[in-house]
Amino acid sequence: MAEASVVVTVTDVMPLAGKGAIVHGTLAVDASSDEYAAGGLDLGKTEFGAKSPATPGTPLQLFAKGIAGYVYEWDRANEHLLIRESAGSNTVLSEIATSAIPSGVSGDTISFIALFAKLSSD
């Protein structure tokens, strides 16, 4: 199976007086036939690419939240989106298994807010 990918859709950009931008949008994870990779799915400058002039590279910070009960955590150092779930009551959240993406993740409505620095070419 192929590694699942994350599709970024930018819906709003709020410029920060020449110092960068706050970007809002949605994330979509590939269908459940693709696999989750240990350490998370790629989510960095390649995935943000040219979605908006405000998103040319990697965000300084990113917060993501879904509605299906999974917890999404962004790892800036590795540019990965980690997906966590509960292993049971009174236990810490663990990363989902390295296997097919659960349908609850691929069908989740995931919104994000990200902070981007000012473009160096400006």
Short mmCIF file of C-alpha atoms in Angstrom, two decimals:
data_model
loop_
_atom_site.label_atom_id
_atom_site.label_comp_id
_atom_site.label_asym_id
_atom_site.label_seq_id
_atom_site.Cartn_x
_atom_site.Cartn_y
_atom_site.Cartn_z
CA MET A 1 0.00 0.00 0.00
CA ALA A 2 1.05 3.57 -0.59
CA GLU A 3 1.68 6.08 2.17
CA ALA A 4 -1.33 8.31 2.70
CA SER A 5 -1.01 11.96 1.82
CA VAL A 6 -2.55 15.11 3.25
CA VAL A 7 -4.34 17.56 0.94
CA VAL A 8 -4.36 21.18 2.10
CA THR A 9 -7.16 23.59 1.18
CA VAL A 10 -6.67 27.23 2.19
CA THR A 11 -9.95 29.07 2.82
CA ASP A 12 -8.86 32.29 4.58
CA VAL A 13 -5.65 34.32 4.86
CA MET A 14 -5.28 37.09 7.42
CA PRO A 15 -2.13 39.22 6.80
CA LEU A 16 -0.23 40.33 9.90
CA ALA A 17 0.94 43.86 9.03
CA GLY A 18 3.90 42.76 6.93
CA LYS A 19 5.06 40.23 9.47
CA GLY A 20 3.43 37.10 8.07
CA ALA A 21 -0.04 35.63 7.94
CA ILE A 22 -2.52 33.51 9.80
CA VAL A 23 -4.02 30.94 7.45
CA HIS A 24 -7.21 28.91 7.96
CA GLY A 25 -8.33 25.93 5.96
CA THR A 26 -9.00 22.22 5.87
CA LEU A 27 -6.90 19.08 5.69
CA ALA A 28 -8.00 15.87 4.00
CA VAL A 29 -6.23 12.54 4.52
CA ASP A 30 -6.20 9.97 1.68
CA ALA A 31 -8.74 7.18 1.60
CA SER A 32 -8.39 4.28 3.98
CA SER A 33 -6.71 2.05 1.37
CA ASP A 34 -3.49 4.04 1.93
CA GLU A 35 -1.26 3.55 4.98
CA TYR A 36 -0.36 5.70 7.94
CA ALA A 37 3.42 6.05 8.30
CA ALA A 38 5.07 5.76 11.72
CA GLY A 39 6.02 9.26 12.81
CA GLY A 40 3.19 10.88 10.86
CA LEU A 41 2.18 11.97 7.38
CA ASP A 42 4.08 14.58 5.37
CA LEU A 43 2.72 18.08 5.98
CA GLY A 44 5.16 20.87 5.15
CA LYS A 45 6.28 23.17 2.38
CA THR A 46 5.52 20.62 -0.34
CA GLU A 47 1.92 20.17 0.81
CA PHE A 48 1.34 23.90 1.41
CA GLY A 49 3.25 24.84 -1.77
CA ALA A 50 1.48 27.54 -3.74
CA LYS A 51 -1.91 27.19 -2.03
CA SER A 52 -1.70 30.91 -1.25
CA PRO A 53 0.99 33.62 -1.52
CA ALA A 54 1.05 33.46 2.28
CA THR A 55 1.96 29.74 2.34
CA PRO A 56 5.21 29.33 0.41
CA GLY A 57 6.91 27.16 2.99
CA THR A 58 6.56 25.48 6.33
CA PRO A 59 4.34 27.11 8.95
CA LEU A 60 5.89 28.37 12.17
CA GLN A 61 3.00 26.69 13.99
CA LEU A 62 -0.08 24.70 13.02
CA PHE A 63 -3.11 23.62 15.02
CA ALA A 64 -5.51 21.04 13.57
CA LYS A 65 -8.80 19.73 14.94
CA GLY A 66 -11.18 17.13 13.60
CA ILE A 67 -14.68 16.08 14.61
CA ALA A 68 -14.35 12.27 14.50
CA GLY A 69 -12.55 11.85 17.83
CA TYR A 70 -8.95 11.61 16.61
CA VAL A 71 -6.30 14.05 17.83
CA TYR A 72 -4.10 15.71 15.20
CA GLU A 73 -0.68 17.00 16.21
CA TRP A 74 1.80 18.80 13.98
CA ASP A 75 5.52 18.03 14.27
CA ARG A 76 7.31 21.10 12.90
CA ALA A 77 10.83 19.63 13.08
CA ASN A 78 9.88 16.75 10.77
CA GLU A 79 7.01 18.45 8.89
CA HIS A 80 4.59 15.66 9.78
CA LEU A 81 0.99 15.41 10.90
CA LEU A 82 0.69 12.86 13.69
CA ILE A 83 -2.66 11.22 14.33
CA ARG A 84 -3.43 9.96 17.82
CA GLU A 85 -6.22 7.92 19.36
CA SER A 86 -7.15 6.57 22.76
CA ALA A 87 -5.94 3.08 23.55
CA GLY A 88 -8.48 2.82 26.37
CA SER A 89 -9.82 4.67 29.36
CA ASN A 90 -7.28 6.38 31.61
CA THR A 91 -4.42 5.88 29.13
CA VAL A 92 -2.35 8.38 27.23
CA LEU A 93 -3.11 8.91 23.56
CA SER A 94 -1.01 6.84 21.18
CA GLU A 95 -0.19 7.24 17.52
CA ILE A 96 -2.52 5.24 15.27
CA ALA A 97 -1.15 1.96 13.94
CA THR A 98 1.11 1.82 10.90
CA SER A 99 -1.54 0.27 8.70
CA ALA A 100 -4.51 1.31 6.59
CA ILE A 101 -5.86 4.76 7.44
CA PRO A 102 -9.02 4.36 9.56
CA SER A 103 -12.18 5.48 7.75
CA GLY A 104 -12.82 7.86 10.65
CA VAL A 105 -9.64 9.72 9.70
CA SER A 106 -10.07 9.71 5.91
CA GLY A 107 -13.67 10.84 6.35
CA ASP A 108 -12.96 13.36 9.11
CA THR A 109 -13.59 17.09 8.75
CA ILE A 110 -10.23 18.53 9.82
CA SER A 111 -9.79 22.28 10.11
CA PHE A 112 -6.48 24.03 10.73
CA ILE A 113 -5.04 27.39 11.65
CA ALA A 114 -1.39 28.02 10.77
CA LEU A 115 1.01 30.88 11.32
CA PHE A 116 3.43 31.73 8.51
CA ALA A 117 6.41 34.09 8.63
CA LYS A 118 6.77 36.95 6.17
CA LEU A 119 8.19 35.94 2.80
CA SER A 120 11.91 36.61 2.55
CA SER A 121 11.44 38.00 -0.98
CA ASP A 122 9.12 40.79 0.26
#
